[in-house]
XYZ file of C-alpha atoms in Angstrom:
460
model
C -15.531 33.057 29.477
C -13.995 31.185 26.584
C -15.745 29.241 23.866
C -16.668 25.605 24.551
C -15.168 23.179 22.046
C -17.205 19.991 21.649
C -16.140 16.726 20.044
C -19.285 15.100 18.650
C -18.748 11.362 18.289
C -19.715 10.020 14.853
C -20.676 6.720 16.479
C -23.923 8.042 17.926
C -23.875 11.837 17.725
C -23.194 12.271 21.450
C -20.780 14.794 22.966
C -17.678 12.705 23.635
C -15.458 15.461 25.046
C -15.543 19.205 25.595
C -12.990 21.789 26.623
C -12.990 25.537 27.259
C -10.780 27.692 25.052
C -8.168 29.959 26.592
C -8.907 33.646 26.917
C -6.736 35.907 24.758
C -4.814 36.958 27.862
C -4.214 33.394 29.025
C -3.179 32.333 25.525
C -0.647 35.159 25.339
C 0.770 34.132 28.724
C 1.201 30.555 27.536
C 3.097 31.666 24.443
C 5.298 33.987 26.502
C 6.154 31.062 28.784
C 7.059 28.986 25.734
C 9.349 31.720 24.435
C 11.096 32.016 27.793
C 11.587 28.250 28.082
C 12.805 27.819 24.505
C 16.201 29.420 25.068
C 17.226 26.902 27.729
C 15.770 24.031 25.685
C 17.790 24.999 22.605
C 20.932 25.207 24.752
C 20.655 21.545 25.741
C 22.832 19.075 23.811
C 21.180 17.761 20.660
C 21.369 14.140 21.803
C 19.598 15.039 25.034
C 16.733 16.605 23.081
C 16.582 13.557 20.801
C 16.455 11.175 23.759
C 13.700 13.133 25.504
C 11.578 13.323 22.359
C 11.902 9.594 21.754
C 11.015 8.925 25.391
C 7.896 11.005 24.809
C 7.092 8.952 21.720
C 7.442 5.753 23.758
C 5.122 7.204 26.395
C 2.478 7.732 23.714
C 2.948 4.106 22.683
C 2.331 3.003 26.271
C -1.090 4.681 26.052
C -2.087 2.910 22.829
C -4.659 0.573 24.373
C -6.540 3.643 25.594
C -5.891 5.717 22.486
C -7.315 3.246 19.940
C -10.921 3.211 21.247
C -10.626 6.928 21.970
C -9.917 7.544 18.277
C -12.877 5.371 17.311
C -15.124 7.479 19.510
C -13.731 10.791 18.256
C -13.359 10.250 14.502
C -14.744 6.821 13.680
C -11.739 4.710 12.665
C -12.371 1.015 13.433
C -10.427 -0.389 16.380
C -9.373 -3.403 14.308
C -6.687 -1.232 12.661
C -4.880 -0.616 15.925
C -4.396 3.135 15.900
C -1.476 5.163 14.578
C 1.486 4.331 16.760
C 3.346 2.402 14.064
C 3.540 5.389 11.741
C 3.910 7.815 14.650
C 6.971 5.953 15.897
C 8.435 5.390 12.415
C 8.348 9.079 11.563
C 9.732 10.291 14.876
C 12.436 7.612 14.869
C 13.642 8.559 11.399
C 13.820 12.236 12.288
C 15.747 11.351 15.441
C 18.194 9.220 13.460
C 19.001 11.912 10.896
C 19.050 14.849 13.337
C 22.811 15.080 13.860
C 23.593 15.081 10.158
C 20.639 17.251 9.148
C 21.364 19.908 11.770
C 25.154 19.873 11.415
C 26.881 23.105 10.519
C 27.520 23.626 6.813
C 31.266 24.081 6.571
C 32.151 26.624 3.885
C 35.857 26.834 4.460
C 38.628 27.514 6.969
C 42.209 28.560 6.580
C 44.739 30.534 8.620
C 42.752 33.737 8.095
C 39.055 32.872 8.022
C 36.543 30.387 9.370
C 33.177 30.343 7.587
C 30.154 28.183 8.250
C 26.356 28.183 8.363
C 24.393 27.076 11.412
C 20.830 25.742 11.488
C 19.254 27.655 14.369
C 15.719 27.055 15.677
C 13.006 29.526 14.756
C 11.933 29.872 18.391
C 8.262 29.124 19.083
C 6.500 26.931 16.517
C 2.704 26.713 16.316
C 1.466 23.343 15.041
C -2.176 23.265 13.955
C -3.035 19.598 13.428
C -6.005 17.893 11.703
C -8.362 15.190 12.909
C -8.036 12.549 10.180
C -4.657 11.152 11.300
C -4.325 13.188 14.471
C -1.191 11.583 15.918
C 0.782 10.954 12.739
C 0.173 14.380 11.232
C 1.094 16.125 14.481
C 4.334 14.188 15.028
C 5.547 15.135 11.528
C 6.296 18.595 12.901
C 6.312 18.172 16.690
C 9.249 15.742 16.801
C 11.665 17.561 14.465
C 10.678 20.983 15.811
C 11.523 19.964 19.369
C 14.682 18.125 18.333
C 15.847 21.215 16.439
C 15.514 23.289 19.623
C 12.155 24.976 19.131
C 9.384 25.243 21.698
C 6.125 23.843 20.328
C 2.567 25.005 20.888
C 0.096 22.405 19.600
C -3.467 23.292 18.669
C -5.462 20.257 17.664
C -8.718 19.898 15.769
C -11.940 19.925 17.787
C -12.948 16.571 16.277
C -9.931 14.961 17.989
C -9.998 17.128 21.069
C -8.092 14.784 23.370
C -5.086 14.066 21.157
C -3.092 17.157 22.076
C -3.646 16.485 25.766
C -2.427 12.920 25.340
C 0.714 14.017 23.524
C 1.549 16.794 25.981
C 0.983 14.448 28.924
C 3.254 11.815 27.387
C 6.077 14.149 26.385
C 6.027 16.012 29.684
C 6.058 12.729 31.614
C 9.235 11.848 29.704
C 10.962 14.992 30.945
C 10.281 17.635 28.311
C 9.483 20.855 30.193
C 5.782 21.758 30.243
C 6.418 25.194 28.750
C 8.522 23.733 25.924
C 5.729 21.513 24.603
C 2.239 22.771 25.277
C -1.213 21.753 24.152
C -3.650 24.663 23.885
C -7.363 25.045 23.194
C -7.921 28.151 21.091
C -10.744 29.503 18.973
C -10.042 30.660 15.422
C -10.064 34.377 16.264
C -7.558 33.996 19.102
C -5.296 31.882 16.913
C -5.339 34.463 14.130
C -4.747 37.293 16.600
C -1.702 35.569 18.092
C -0.221 34.958 14.645
C -0.865 38.557 13.612
C 0.818 39.728 16.825
C 3.998 37.779 15.939
C 3.523 35.453 18.891
C 4.995 32.594 16.850
C 8.146 32.347 14.771
C 6.812 29.640 12.469
C 3.351 28.195 11.819
C 2.684 24.721 10.445
C -0.902 24.037 9.394
C -2.469 20.856 8.042
C -6.097 21.112 6.991
C -8.409 22.687 4.454
C -7.513 25.196 1.771
C -9.708 27.750 3.523
C -7.916 27.128 6.806
C -4.530 27.549 5.165
C -5.630 30.798 3.577
C -6.754 32.036 6.995
C -3.308 31.255 8.422
C -1.561 33.132 5.622
C -3.906 36.110 5.989
C -3.204 36.248 9.720
C 0.545 36.157 9.086
C 0.471 38.736 6.269
C 3.009 41.460 6.896
C 4.573 39.753 9.911
C 7.161 37.806 7.886
C 6.308 34.767 10.007
C 6.934 31.589 8.023
C 3.844 29.502 7.274
C 4.011 25.901 6.067
C 0.797 24.333 4.789
C -0.437 20.918 3.716
C -3.961 21.405 2.456
C -6.399 19.643 0.144
C -5.807 16.808 -2.258
C -7.457 15.040 -5.171
C -4.804 12.408 -5.670
C -4.879 10.344 -8.872
C -3.937 6.780 -9.649
C -2.942 5.724 -13.166
C -2.962 2.041 -14.149
C -0.920 1.377 -17.291
C -1.452 -1.596 -19.580
C 1.557 -3.505 -18.152
C 0.515 -3.109 -14.510
C 0.055 -5.920 -11.997
C -3.732 -5.668 -12.078
C -4.512 -7.391 -8.785
C -1.938 -5.356 -6.880
C -3.172 -2.143 -8.489
C -6.803 -2.799 -7.602
C -6.062 -3.866 -4.035
C -3.790 -0.913 -3.309
C -5.715 1.853 -5.064
C -9.102 0.855 -3.673
C -7.650 0.550 -0.184
C -6.062 3.973 -0.735
C -9.461 5.349 -1.706
C -11.526 3.770 1.064
C -9.308 3.299 4.147
C -10.193 5.589 7.054
C -13.534 6.114 5.282
C -11.623 7.938 2.567
C -10.489 10.603 5.016
C -6.829 10.688 4.000
C -4.860 13.705 2.785
C -3.164 11.500 0.209
C -6.114 9.157 -0.365
C -6.838 8.118 -3.946
C -9.802 10.163 -5.196
C -9.696 9.481 -8.948
C -8.371 6.553 -10.969
C -7.425 6.408 -14.650
C -7.096 2.914 -16.141
C -5.750 1.907 -19.544
C -8.591 0.726 -21.754
C -7.153 -2.796 -21.993
C -7.509 -3.320 -18.221
C -10.466 -1.055 -17.487
C -13.324 -3.580 -17.339
C -11.373 -6.060 -15.234
C -10.210 -3.294 -12.895
C -13.739 -2.023 -12.289
C -15.090 -5.532 -11.715
C -12.427 -6.344 -9.126
C -12.768 -2.949 -7.440
C -16.512 -3.269 -7.033
C -16.141 -6.754 -5.554
C -13.709 -5.438 -2.928
C -15.941 -2.569 -1.862
C -19.059 -4.722 -1.714
C -17.201 -6.916 0.783
C -16.700 -4.117 3.312
C -18.506 -4.187 6.637
C -19.859 -0.756 7.567
C -20.620 -0.351 11.228
C -19.707 0.691 14.739
C -15.919 1.231 14.812
C -15.715 -0.267 18.315
C -16.680 -3.680 16.894
C -13.854 -5.873 15.597
C -15.753 -7.056 12.512
C -16.230 -3.494 11.237
C -13.909 -2.721 8.314
C -15.216 0.758 7.488
C -16.568 3.086 10.125
C -18.634 6.260 9.991
C -17.220 9.456 8.620
C -15.936 11.750 11.343
C -18.857 14.152 11.103
C -22.329 14.140 9.607
C -21.550 17.244 7.566
C -18.552 15.529 5.955
C -20.772 12.637 4.874
C -23.374 15.086 3.555
C -20.775 16.646 1.249
C -19.835 13.237 -0.172
C -23.497 12.310 -0.687
C -24.013 15.603 -2.496
C -21.074 15.018 -4.845
C -22.215 11.469 -5.605
C -25.843 12.495 -6.204
C -24.794 15.304 -8.541
C -22.547 12.943 -10.496
C -25.294 10.353 -10.903
C -27.714 13.062 -12.022
C -25.134 14.063 -14.655
C -24.789 10.505 -15.955
C -22.308 8.725 -13.683
C -22.946 5.080 -12.840
C -22.879 3.997 -9.179
C -21.793 0.374 -8.738
C -22.460 -0.231 -5.028
C -25.993 -0.511 -3.713
C -26.752 1.338 -0.487
C -25.582 -0.662 2.523
C -28.183 -1.556 5.127
C -26.087 0.219 7.752
C -26.140 3.527 5.821
C -28.175 5.788 8.107
C -28.196 8.905 5.955
C -25.866 10.488 8.516
C -22.252 9.722 9.347
C -22.552 6.056 8.287
C -22.064 6.229 4.537
C -21.995 3.563 1.820
C -18.600 3.434 0.081
C -19.073 4.073 -3.615
C -17.380 3.469 -6.960
C -18.458 5.633 -9.890
C -17.834 5.145 -13.595
C -18.915 7.173 -16.619
C -17.539 10.175 -14.772
C -16.032 13.321 -16.300
C -14.061 16.268 -15.029
C -17.197 18.378 -15.364
C -18.412 16.662 -12.192
C -17.477 17.963 -8.739
C -16.641 14.432 -7.602
C -13.708 14.458 -10.021
C -12.600 18.035 -9.309
C -13.267 18.969 -5.694
C -11.841 17.185 -2.685
C -14.322 14.531 -1.535
C -12.415 13.339 1.536
C -14.742 10.376 1.808
C -15.229 6.789 0.603
C -15.930 7.458 -3.067
C -13.743 7.184 -6.141
C -14.371 7.833 -9.817
C -12.762 5.595 -12.438
C -12.098 6.696 -16.029
C -10.783 4.846 -19.088
C -7.705 6.230 -20.886
C -5.835 5.169 -24.014
C -2.377 6.706 -23.546
C 0.102 8.220 -21.134
C -0.524 11.632 -22.670
C -4.256 11.426 -21.953
C -3.648 10.223 -18.395
C -1.107 12.979 -17.712
C -3.499 15.653 -18.962
C -6.271 14.334 -16.718
C -4.037 13.932 -13.673
C -2.855 17.539 -14.045
C -6.401 18.822 -14.520
C -6.735 19.607 -10.822
C -6.205 22.528 -8.481
C -4.388 20.164 -6.101
C -1.036 18.376 -6.163
C -0.068 16.115 -3.254
C 0.650 12.607 -4.583
C 0.132 10.547 -7.723
C 0.236 6.753 -7.929
C 1.578 5.145 -11.132
C 1.170 1.443 -11.885
C 3.600 -0.114 -14.346
C 6.473 -2.599 -14.417
C 8.709 -0.035 -16.166
C 10.635 2.259 -13.800
C 11.864 4.498 -16.625
C 8.327 4.956 -17.924
C 7.082 5.790 -14.435
C 9.856 8.367 -14.122
C 9.011 9.953 -17.494
C 5.330 10.175 -16.611
C 6.105 11.326 -13.074
C 8.283 14.146 -14.383
C 5.238 15.546 -16.189
C 2.786 15.398 -13.281
C 2.166 18.436 -11.095
C 2.469 16.754 -7.712
C 4.517 16.660 -4.527
C 5.207 12.901 -4.514
C 5.271 10.319 -7.296
C 4.533 6.741 -6.243
C 5.167 3.695 -8.403
C 3.241 0.548 -7.503
C 2.144 1.869 -4.139
C -0.084 4.654 -2.780
C -1.235 6.459 0.339
C 2.029 6.183 2.252
C 4.326 8.715 3.842
C 8.036 7.824 3.733
C 9.795 9.901 6.422
C 13.022 9.811 4.425
C 11.339 11.809 1.667
C 10.026 15.354 1.822
C 6.249 15.480 2.359
C 5.214 18.379 0.179
C 2.681 19.573 -2.348
C 2.032 22.153 -5.013
C -0.839 24.302 -6.268
C -3.707 24.486 -3.730
C -2.222 21.635 -1.727
C 0.050 24.244 -0.159
C 3.725 24.924 0.215
C 6.673 23.957 2.348
C 7.756 20.474 3.277
C 7.854 18.189 6.254
C 10.011 15.244 7.343
C 13.335 14.277 5.730
C 16.365 16.566 5.900
C 14.249 19.269 4.268
C 11.828 19.135 7.191
C 14.652 20.190 9.493
C 15.642 22.973 7.119
C 12.091 24.333 7.249
C 11.998 24.232 11.053
C 15.241 26.179 11.412
C 16.746 29.258 9.841
C 20.265 29.594 8.416
C 22.706 31.761 10.348
C 26.047 32.528 8.709
C 29.366 32.938 10.542
C 32.193 34.804 8.843
C 35.063 34.820 11.328
C 38.258 36.630 10.480
C 41.092 35.336 12.613
C 43.851 37.757 11.622
C 43.543 41.537 11.504
C 47.159 42.592 11.167
């Protein structure tokens, strides 16, 4: 008997879905089937693989009316926001459009004697371990380019969004992608680690916690299996004295609070030039006080519950500790705050980096705001973190943003925007945020390996 995985709905604490995990033997059989099917899949013409993947994407879009309330039930995002298909489609479409160029042979040189080139060949079987916070968009970042590049994909999704992998596999298989080429599996942690340690996979892509990423790397130790990780974040925003104040407040607070703050690249700390600080805080507090916390199935709800009671408990703990240490909370407890998954969004001032809320990932609807007097001070504070995913800079001066950005330890530098993933750019991080990179041309490079051809035409 396998383990029973249960998705507990944050709406009311009920069991929304449950599935049995595969036995170790059954899991090994599934991976073997993927490996067998991958060879024929990789032999298909590139354009055929592209067309089938995009047909699978369209099939997911056709399910959107069912998917949106399903996501609300599983992880609490309000239905008013319409789900994830826009970003899901944008990312897959871009990777489809650049596939031919990105996967083209690298021509080194040819003359009467030699032909030399480098191919991008698929790894083989790719394991994608996807998170619950943006369950479709994070999964497609790897699923689409991995399949297009000729890999077979085994998808293991988070228990909190238990039905997402089934939806994706159903859609892609209905579009004509062979069932063994793209599989959804339910696995417990031990079975996953055992498969990785047994070299069942040729590449592993993991999005999740730092601890989860460390577990993946430990399982792969000594196997030489590639592991790509996108882990925690504590992304900063910096508002310079020449910034468009209204745009900065609107964007950074939305980046901090959208999805109940459960965003990998959400804004978790904000540094504001002293000349704009008071006005920024006043406007930010007014925005947050206007939110409607409630049942995500109701159209008027603008901020839903956190995905799990224990996630909300961690945020409450960080906020309480900060207040005890002298931080000022600006938002009174909402009537709908039940002490469980439904959590009041919060803005804190008088915070310092001695507080956990400014150091550790909160992954919830809370943000600390600090006053700074110079770029140098802001840079020092932004870099005072174990994480490095994105940083959001607010100024009218592109050259200044570039100079500051060059000094920040981060994977992406934004100017006058935040909390967005551009599929034309490499999605990557540094420090405890992980390593590797998804999307863009570099995403294809990470999902293939180089194979060199040195062909001598003449021997006499």
